[in-house]
Amino acid sequence: GNSVTQMEGPVTLSEEAFLTINCTYTATGYPSLFWYVQYPGEGLQLLLKATKADDKGSNKGFEATYRKETTSFHLEKGSVQVSDSAVYFCALSANTGANSKLTFGKGITLSVRP
Amino acid sequence: GAGVSQSPSNKVTEKGKDVELRCDPISGHTALYWYRQRLGQGLEFLIYFQGNSAPDKSGLPSDRFSAERTGESVSTLTIQRTQQEDSAVYLCASSAGGARYEQYFGPGTRLTVT
């Protein structure tokens, strides 16, 4: 079956540090890949997505590239801010069949210190 | 416009009681999903509705769980004879349908079974 593996957390960084959060997946076919974010006290929201190999999703300074050869979708940001403190979830959706349910990783908590 | 809403936001119930959770999707969204997030875990898919098609119930953990949706509107998730392991945040999401459409999540219902 499909699965998503995220690096273990939590992660604590100083403001303006470089961020990488690793995500790898196992899926049949060609899934769509997503990063969701949950800010403190808020609901889950889409951060970025990529729907085919070599696509780069980007939003709010975050980027992730769909790497089919390494089955990865690592999240990066060049300079994190305190406001980026949140829980980040990597997810995939299989593009086969009628059900486009999301398969999530366990999530990782990011804390950014001023 | 209005997002996905869920009620109640919190529910504490005694073991063995039945509970009903409600989800109001975004108007016009044909697809509706229920997920569960247990402490320290990623989100688990429970059930998927798409228009008038038969729902995909493949993620329901036991026959104590059931869900209904009337047309393309409100959905209710019912858990009968609740157990302590049912304690989790139950999230609802809706989308315009298909793997490439963003799923919009509600704030969730936190269920605690004592």
XYZ file of N, CA and C in Angstrom:
684
model
N 0.826 -1.200 0.000
C 0.000 0.000 0.000
C 0.861 1.251 0.000
N 0.201 2.386 -0.095
C 0.906 3.666 -0.098
C 1.347 4.053 1.305
N 2.467 4.709 1.409
C 2.933 5.178 2.707
C 3.826 6.397 2.540
N 3.921 7.188 3.608
C 4.767 8.382 3.637
C 5.598 8.338 4.911
N 6.869 8.588 4.763
C 7.775 8.580 5.904
C 8.418 9.953 6.055
N 8.296 10.528 7.231
C 8.917 11.812 7.509
C 10.017 11.631 8.531
N 10.974 12.529 8.488
C 12.042 12.498 9.471
C 11.458 12.713 10.867
N 12.187 12.190 11.863
C 11.733 12.311 13.240
C 11.907 13.740 13.724
N 11.017 14.160 14.607
C 11.132 15.500 15.170
C 11.219 15.446 16.671
N 11.023 16.546 17.362
C 10.808 17.885 16.805
C 12.102 18.526 16.322
N 11.928 19.616 15.574
C 13.058 20.376 15.068
C 13.000 21.779 15.662
N 14.114 22.234 16.198
C 14.211 23.591 16.736
C 15.325 24.324 16.014
N 15.002 25.487 15.454
C 15.974 26.283 14.709
C 15.953 27.725 15.193
N 17.032 28.420 14.946
C 17.065 29.855 15.187
C 16.536 30.580 13.955
N 15.984 31.764 14.190
C 15.458 32.558 13.083
C 16.539 32.762 12.025
N 16.141 32.718 10.766
C 17.000 32.890 9.589
C 17.835 31.658 9.269
N 17.678 30.589 9.996
C 18.378 29.348 9.660
C 17.746 28.692 8.444
N 18.523 27.779 7.822
C 18.026 27.020 6.673
C 17.267 25.788 7.179
N 16.159 25.491 6.541
C 15.314 24.371 6.954
C 15.239 23.313 5.861
N 15.420 22.073 6.267
C 15.090 20.936 5.416
C 14.302 19.942 6.245
N 13.156 19.532 5.749
C 12.376 18.461 6.379
C 12.249 17.348 5.343
N 12.773 16.186 5.671
C 12.786 15.087 4.719
C 11.454 14.350 4.664
N 11.105 13.930 3.457
C 9.899 13.137 3.237
C 10.167 12.170 2.092
N 9.904 10.899 2.330
C 9.975 9.909 1.262
C 8.651 9.163 1.210
N 8.373 8.562 0.064
C 7.079 7.914 -0.086
C 7.215 6.574 -0.792
N 6.202 5.765 -0.618
C 6.045 4.520 -1.355
C 4.647 4.533 -1.953
N 4.570 4.355 -3.251
C 3.259 4.380 -3.912
C 3.361 3.683 -5.254
N 2.247 3.132 -5.677
C 2.179 2.598 -7.043
C 1.788 3.744 -7.971
N 2.267 3.682 -9.184
C 1.905 4.700 -10.152
C 2.568 6.032 -9.882
N 1.827 7.085 -10.179
C 2.385 8.443 -10.108
C 1.502 9.306 -9.216
N 1.797 9.311 -7.926
C 0.942 10.069 -7.007
C 1.155 11.569 -7.113
N 0.225 12.340 -6.589
C 0.439 13.763 -6.325
C 0.982 13.879 -4.907
N 1.850 14.863 -4.698
C 2.515 15.025 -3.404
C 2.189 16.393 -2.810
N 2.061 16.434 -1.490
C 1.615 17.642 -0.805
C 2.415 17.853 0.482
N 2.525 19.115 0.860
C 2.902 19.483 2.222
C 1.756 20.283 2.816
N 1.281 19.822 3.979
C 0.262 20.529 4.745
C 0.907 21.092 6.006
N 0.349 22.202 6.505
C 0.877 22.834 7.706
C -0.265 23.116 8.670
N 0.035 22.950 9.936
C -0.955 23.240 10.986
C -0.312 24.207 11.972
N -0.706 25.478 11.900
C -0.208 26.486 12.819
C -0.918 26.328 14.162
N -0.286 26.771 15.247
C -0.896 26.617 16.575
C -2.309 27.172 16.618
N -3.247 26.345 17.061
C -4.626 26.786 17.215
C -5.413 26.886 15.927
N -4.813 26.465 14.811
C -5.506 26.572 13.527
C -5.697 25.202 12.888
N -6.505 25.159 11.854
C -6.749 23.916 11.131
C -5.641 23.613 10.144
N -5.689 22.414 9.619
C -4.712 21.955 8.633
C -4.935 22.697 7.315
N -3.845 23.174 6.715
C -3.996 23.874 5.444
C -2.887 23.472 4.486
N -3.224 23.523 3.202
C -2.252 23.150 2.183
C -1.151 24.204 2.098
N 0.107 23.763 2.118
C 1.241 24.668 1.966
C 1.696 24.701 0.504
N 1.923 23.519 -0.084
C 2.315 23.438 -1.475
C 2.078 22.034 -1.998
N 2.133 21.906 -3.330
C 1.892 20.596 -3.911
C 2.652 20.457 -5.233
N 2.809 19.208 -5.667
C 3.395 18.906 -6.976
C 2.674 17.680 -7.514
N 2.312 17.712 -8.764
C 1.478 16.645 -9.298
C 2.202 15.705 -10.244
N 3.443 16.041 -10.646
C 4.180 15.099 -11.485
C 5.679 15.251 -11.246
N 6.418 14.255 -11.693
C 7.856 14.208 -11.452
C 8.552 15.474 -11.951
N 9.505 15.942 -11.138
C 10.330 17.132 -11.399
C 9.589 18.450 -11.195
N 8.298 18.385 -10.877
C 7.573 19.614 -10.535
C 8.123 20.172 -9.232
N 8.157 21.477 -9.112
C 8.527 22.127 -7.850
C 7.314 22.894 -7.363
N 6.892 22.575 -6.128
C 5.852 23.356 -5.488
C 6.501 24.427 -4.627
N 5.872 25.595 -4.554
C 6.447 26.663 -3.732
C 5.340 27.548 -3.186
N 5.597 28.068 -1.978
C 4.635 28.955 -1.336
C 5.272 29.517 -0.076
N 5.099 30.778 0.187
C 5.574 31.439 1.413
C 7.067 31.202 1.641
N 7.844 31.086 0.589
C 9.274 30.876 0.719
C 9.673 29.427 0.864
N 8.713 28.538 1.008
C 8.974 27.106 1.078
C 8.984 26.512 -0.326
N 9.805 25.483 -0.507
C 9.866 24.784 -1.787
C 9.993 23.285 -1.553
N 9.488 22.514 -2.492
C 9.704 21.064 -2.480
C 9.654 20.578 -3.919
N 10.570 19.678 -4.277
C 10.645 19.161 -5.638
C 10.293 17.681 -5.649
N 9.421 17.290 -6.532
C 8.972 15.907 -6.695
C 10.086 15.130 -7.382
N 10.748 14.243 -6.620
C 11.865 13.451 -7.153
C 11.424 11.996 -7.264
N 11.109 11.580 -8.478
C 10.627 10.219 -8.661
C 11.756 9.209 -8.454
N 12.972 9.586 -8.862
C 14.080 8.627 -8.800
C 14.454 8.279 -7.368
N 14.228 9.220 -6.457
C 14.527 8.956 -5.043
C 13.247 8.858 -4.217
N 12.102 8.876 -4.851
C 10.774 8.887 -4.202
C 10.769 9.822 -2.997
N 11.146 11.075 -3.257
C 11.242 12.042 -2.167
C 10.537 13.342 -2.507
N 10.221 14.089 -1.461
C 9.560 15.395 -1.613
C 9.960 16.231 -0.406
N 11.242 16.530 -0.308
C 11.774 17.229 0.860
C 11.369 18.697 0.849
N 11.021 19.210 2.017
C 10.601 20.593 2.173
C 11.795 21.444 2.588
N 11.970 22.596 1.925
C 13.101 23.472 2.237
C 12.640 24.920 2.325
N 13.360 25.660 3.178
C 13.190 27.116 3.228
C 14.526 27.709 3.577
N 14.887 28.753 2.874
C 16.222 29.325 3.034
C 16.420 30.079 4.332
N 15.374 30.682 4.860
C 15.511 31.517 6.049
C 14.197 31.468 6.819
N 14.164 30.675 7.883
C 12.900 30.508 8.602
C 12.636 31.693 9.526
N 11.370 31.892 9.813
C 10.918 32.945 10.711
C 10.185 32.332 11.896
N 10.049 33.094 12.955
C 9.318 32.607 14.129
C 7.910 32.180 13.738
N 7.322 32.903 12.812
C 5.948 32.615 12.377
C 5.820 31.297 11.621
N 6.930 30.672 11.273
C 6.897 29.359 10.609
C 6.741 28.215 11.608
N 6.773 28.517 12.877
C 6.603 27.486 13.904
C 5.234 26.833 13.735
N 5.239 25.527 13.528
C 3.998 24.813 13.201
C 4.313 23.322 13.105
N 3.277 22.550 12.833
C 3.457 21.124 12.528
C 3.304 20.937 11.023
N 4.247 20.232 10.421
C 4.276 20.048 8.969
C 4.037 18.577 8.635
N 3.113 18.349 7.702
C 2.760 16.994 7.285
C 3.029 16.838 5.791
N 3.724 15.768 5.449
C 3.885 15.376 4.056
C 2.767 14.387 3.716
N 2.240 14.455 2.509
C 1.128 13.579 2.152
C 1.158 13.256 0.666
N 0.502 12.164 0.309
C 0.362 11.826 -1.102
C -1.065 11.434 -1.394
N -1.412 11.586 -2.656
C -2.694 11.139 -3.153
C -2.449 10.348 -4.424
N -2.902 9.097 -4.411
C -2.720 8.256 -5.587
C -3.636 8.755 -6.701
N -3.110 8.825 -7.891
C -3.918 9.309 -9.015
C -4.568 8.173 -9.774
N -4.954 7.151 -9.014
C -5.633 6.011 -9.637
C -6.930 5.757 -8.885
N -7.915 5.303 -9.590
C -9.171 5.011 -8.925
C -9.948 6.275 -8.601
N -11.087 6.089 -8.015
C -11.978 7.211 -7.762
C -11.670 7.934 -6.451
N -10.990 7.274 -5.537
C -10.777 7.855 -4.216
C -9.449 8.589 -4.175
N -9.501 9.884 -4.002
C -8.275 10.657 -3.915
C -7.907 10.946 -2.469
N -8.099 9.964 -1.607
C -7.762 10.152 -0.194
C -6.280 10.471 -0.051
N -5.956 11.191 1.009
C -4.573 11.532 1.320
C -4.000 10.512 2.297
N -2.767 10.130 2.026
C -1.994 9.313 2.954
C -0.935 10.221 3.557
N -0.935 10.353 4.886
C -0.088 11.318 5.566
C 1.092 10.656 6.257
N 2.170 11.425 6.381
C 3.231 11.070 7.308
C 2.810 11.468 8.718
N 3.659 11.180 9.696
C 3.300 11.430 11.097
C 3.365 12.896 11.483
N 3.973 13.706 10.665
C 4.091 15.122 10.994
C 5.336 15.406 11.802
N 5.820 16.629 11.682
C 6.993 17.051 12.438
C 6.746 18.453 12.956
N 7.083 18.660 14.225
C 6.904 19.967 14.840
C 8.165 20.799 14.661
N 7.985 21.982 14.107
C 9.086 22.937 13.926
C 8.896 24.102 14.896
N 9.917 24.378 15.666
C 9.922 25.551 16.537
C 11.072 26.451 16.104
N 10.772 27.731 15.893
C 11.798 28.695 15.479
C 11.977 29.717 16.593
N 13.199 29.827 17.078
C 13.523 30.757 18.164
C 13.942 32.101 17.594
N 13.528 33.194 18.273
C 13.946 34.524 17.802
C 15.460 34.702 17.900
N -15.507 33.215 1.559
C -16.664 32.355 1.783
C -16.427 31.447 2.956
N -17.457 30.740 3.386
C -17.350 29.873 4.547
C -16.494 28.665 4.211
N -15.709 28.257 5.192
C -14.894 27.063 5.032
C -15.645 25.852 5.531
N -14.920 24.770 5.733
C -15.487 23.550 6.290
C -15.702 23.759 7.789
N -16.876 23.435 8.260
C -17.126 23.557 9.698
C -17.466 22.188 10.279
N -17.116 22.037 11.548
C -17.360 20.781 12.243
C -17.936 21.078 13.623
N -18.772 20.174 14.082
C -19.317 20.324 15.431
C -19.543 18.947 16.044
N -19.414 18.852 17.380
C -18.890 19.889 18.257
C -17.378 20.021 18.098
N -16.804 21.040 18.709
C -15.355 21.185 18.641
C -14.679 20.239 19.627
N -15.358 20.002 20.738
C -14.857 19.069 21.750
C -15.993 18.188 22.223
N -15.685 16.923 22.471
C -16.696 16.010 22.991
C -16.032 15.051 23.966
N -16.550 15.040 25.191
C -16.092 14.078 26.181
C -17.240 13.113 26.424
N -16.970 11.838 26.331
C -18.019 10.849 26.496
C -17.500 9.680 27.318
N -18.433 8.963 27.906
C -18.059 7.786 28.681
C -17.946 6.575 27.769
N -17.038 5.702 28.116
C -16.874 4.455 27.382
C -18.220 3.741 27.259
N -18.500 3.271 26.036
C -19.734 2.543 25.802
C -20.867 3.378 25.234
N -20.727 4.703 25.311
C -21.764 5.584 24.759
C -21.557 5.760 23.251
N -22.624 6.162 22.571
C -22.536 6.488 21.142
C -22.293 7.989 20.978
N -21.560 8.364 19.947
C -21.350 9.786 19.646
C -21.591 10.024 18.160
N -21.993 11.254 17.861
C -22.234 11.656 16.473
C -21.490 12.952 16.215
N -20.674 12.962 15.183
C -19.882 14.129 14.810
C -20.408 14.648 13.472
N -20.408 15.975 13.339
C -21.008 16.585 12.155
C -19.983 17.363 11.344
N -20.154 17.329 10.030
C -19.288 18.088 9.124
C -20.144 18.813 8.091
N -19.903 20.123 7.950
C -20.534 20.914 6.899
C -19.462 21.283 5.881
N -19.504 20.708 4.680
C -18.440 20.980 3.705
C -18.641 22.340 3.041
N -17.666 22.730 2.263
C -17.776 23.946 1.470
C -18.851 23.725 0.397
N -19.702 24.717 0.227
C -20.794 24.589 -0.729
C -20.268 24.301 -2.139
N -20.855 23.293 -2.768
C -20.444 22.941 -4.128
C -19.368 21.883 -4.204
N -18.755 21.554 -3.084
C -17.724 20.507 -3.089
C -18.394 19.142 -3.123
N -18.020 18.359 -4.131
C -18.659 17.060 -4.301
C -17.989 15.972 -3.463
N -16.737 16.170 -3.122
C -15.998 15.141 -2.377
C -15.895 15.523 -0.904
N -16.057 14.531 -0.044
C -15.963 14.758 1.399
C -15.218 13.587 2.015
N -14.298 13.896 2.915
C -13.443 12.886 3.551
C -13.519 13.028 5.072
N -13.405 11.913 5.735
C -13.192 11.900 7.185
C -11.827 11.265 7.453
N -11.076 11.907 8.357
C -9.782 11.411 8.806
C -9.776 11.403 10.336
N -8.843 10.614 10.882
C -8.669 10.577 12.333
C -7.193 10.819 12.652
N -6.949 11.603 13.692
C -5.571 11.863 14.113
C -5.445 11.508 15.580
N -4.804 10.388 15.849
C -4.553 10.015 17.233
C -3.240 10.631 17.674
N -3.097 10.790 18.981
C -1.956 11.502 19.560
C -0.648 10.907 19.050
N 0.218 11.758 18.500
C 1.528 11.315 18.032
C 1.515 10.577 16.719
N 0.364 10.527 16.080
C 0.237 9.802 14.805
C -0.129 10.759 13.680
N 0.096 10.309 12.479
C -0.378 11.062 11.330
C -1.876 10.886 11.164
N -2.420 11.551 10.177
C -3.851 11.420 9.925
C -4.135 10.094 9.226
N -5.192 9.428 9.676
C -5.616 8.167 9.052
C -6.916 8.401 8.310
N -6.986 7.950 7.075
C -8.203 8.036 6.292
C -9.265 7.108 6.871
N -10.494 7.591 6.941
C -11.604 6.772 7.422
C -12.597 6.436 6.311
N -13.154 7.473 5.671
C -14.215 7.245 4.700
C -14.253 8.404 3.704
N -14.749 8.117 2.491
C -14.767 9.098 1.410
C -16.117 9.046 0.710
N -16.696 10.227 0.488
C -17.933 10.360 -0.273
C -17.633 11.189 -1.522
N -18.185 10.751 -2.646
C -18.063 11.520 -3.886
C -19.425 11.540 -4.552
N -20.065 12.698 -4.525
C -21.358 12.848 -5.155
C -22.339 11.786 -4.688
N -22.997 11.158 -5.636
C -23.987 10.138 -5.317
C -23.430 8.719 -5.415
N -22.104 8.613 -5.601
C -21.485 7.284 -5.683
C -21.459 6.614 -4.317
N -21.323 5.286 -4.335
C -21.199 4.567 -3.076
C -19.932 5.022 -2.356
N -20.005 5.265 -1.054
C -18.828 5.741 -0.329
C -17.739 4.678 -0.250
N -16.512 5.128 -0.135
C -15.373 4.237 0.103
C -15.170 4.156 1.613
N -15.516 3.025 2.195
C -15.462 2.854 3.643
C -14.216 2.080 4.079
N -13.249 1.964 3.195
C -12.130 1.057 3.443
C -11.277 1.428 4.648
N -11.361 2.676 5.120
C -10.548 3.091 6.246
C -11.231 2.981 7.604
N -12.494 2.631 7.629
C -13.191 2.535 8.917
C -12.575 1.399 9.736
N -12.174 1.675 10.986
C -11.429 0.681 11.766
C -12.259 -0.475 12.292
N -13.565 -0.296 12.436
C -14.415 -1.387 12.926
C -15.859 -1.098 12.540
N -16.727 -2.071 12.761
C -18.142 -1.870 12.419
C -18.853 -0.958 13.417
N -18.142 -0.488 14.414
C -18.746 0.504 15.321
C -18.783 1.889 14.677
N -18.008 2.041 13.617
C -17.927 3.326 12.924
C -18.821 3.307 11.689
N -19.558 4.379 11.484
C -20.356 4.528 10.281
C -20.471 6.001 9.943
N -20.799 6.297 8.716
C -20.954 7.691 8.297
C -22.009 7.775 7.224
N -22.648 8.929 7.187
C -23.661 9.190 6.177
C -23.427 10.569 5.587
N -23.882 10.721 4.359
C -23.877 12.047 3.739
C -25.118 12.147 2.876
N -25.811 13.242 3.002
C -27.008 13.490 2.220
C -26.635 14.336 1.010
N -26.668 13.733 -0.150
C -26.333 14.452 -1.370
C -24.926 15.000 -1.295
N -24.789 16.294 -1.533
C -23.478 16.936 -1.457
C -23.436 17.910 -0.284
N -24.148 17.571 0.792
C -24.178 18.484 1.931
C -23.590 17.809 3.169
N -24.261 18.010 4.266
C -23.758 17.628 5.580
C -23.443 16.138 5.669
N -22.412 15.840 6.448
C -22.076 14.441 6.747
C -22.017 14.260 8.253
N -22.390 13.087 8.699
C -22.261 12.738 10.114
C -21.462 11.449 10.244
N -20.546 11.442 11.194
C -19.759 10.255 11.538
C -20.261 9.773 12.895
N -20.684 8.537 12.961
C -21.212 7.969 14.192
C -20.283 6.883 14.703
N -19.977 6.960 15.987
C -19.191 5.908 16.631
C -20.065 5.299 17.727
N -20.329 4.016 17.595
C -21.165 3.322 18.573
C -20.279 2.655 19.627
N -20.812 2.577 20.845
C -20.125 1.858 21.944
C -18.661 2.288 22.003
N -18.440 3.570 22.211
C -17.083 4.128 22.148
C -16.129 3.419 23.096
N -14.887 3.324 22.661
C -13.789 2.754 23.431
C -12.726 3.828 23.641
N -11.863 3.613 24.617
C -10.823 4.613 24.900
C -9.906 4.825 23.704
N -9.666 3.789 22.917
C -8.785 3.949 21.761
C -9.420 4.776 20.647
N -10.710 5.131 20.797
C -11.355 6.009 19.822
C -11.006 7.476 20.085
N -10.391 7.761 21.216
C -10.005 9.142 21.537
C -9.035 9.660 20.474
N -9.390 10.774 19.867
C -8.606 11.317 18.749
C -9.243 12.632 18.317
N -8.573 13.300 17.386
C -9.193 14.428 16.690
C -9.723 13.903 15.368
N -10.999 14.141 15.116
C -11.633 13.685 13.883
C -11.755 14.885 12.953
N -11.136 14.771 11.788
C -11.074 15.861 10.825
C -11.908 15.530 9.600
N -12.584 16.527 9.109
C -13.360 16.419 7.886
C -12.715 17.330 6.841
N -12.734 16.910 5.599
C -12.207 17.723 4.508
C -13.149 17.620 3.317
N -13.194 18.667 2.515
C -13.970 18.602 1.283
C -13.135 19.139 0.127
N -13.490 18.721 -1.069
C -12.787 19.204 -2.253
C -13.736 19.188 -3.441
N -13.281 19.820 -4.516
C -14.076 19.836 -5.741
C -14.041 18.485 -6.445
N -13.181 17.562 -5.919
C -13.173 16.214 -6.472
C -11.905 15.925 -7.234
N -11.384 14.695 -7.098
C -10.207 14.311 -7.856
C -8.918 14.589 -7.123
N -7.863 13.859 -7.506
C -6.602 13.895 -6.760
C -5.904 15.250 -6.870
N -6.143 15.992 -7.940
C -5.398 17.233 -8.113
C -6.080 18.424 -7.476
N -7.272 18.211 -6.887
C -7.971 19.303 -6.219
C -7.578 19.342 -4.745
N -7.374 20.547 -4.256
C -6.991 20.711 -2.858
C -8.115 20.267 -1.940
N -7.749 19.586 -0.875
C -8.700 19.260 0.174
C -8.638 20.350 1.234
N -9.783 20.871 1.591
C -9.902 21.916 2.608
C -10.399 21.260 3.892
N -9.648 21.477 4.960
C -9.936 20.802 6.217
C -10.726 21.688 7.170
N -11.581 21.042 7.937
C -12.255 21.702 9.032
C -11.363 21.747 10.262
N -11.826 22.406 11.321
C -11.017 22.552 12.536
C -10.928 21.288 13.371
N -11.790 20.322 13.086
C -11.733 19.049 13.802
C -12.637 19.006 15.023
N -12.941 17.785 15.426
C -13.636 17.522 16.689
C -12.704 16.679 17.547
N -12.396 17.194 18.736
C -11.551 16.428 19.659
C -12.450 15.548 20.512
N -12.329 14.251 20.343
C -13.133 13.280 21.091
C -12.284 12.654 22.175
N -12.791 12.715 23.404
C -12.137 12.069 24.535
C -13.105 11.065 25.138
N -12.692 9.822 25.196
C -13.509 8.757 25.779
C -12.918 8.396 27.136
N -13.720 8.572 28.172
C -13.224 8.330 29.540
C -13.653 6.970 30.078
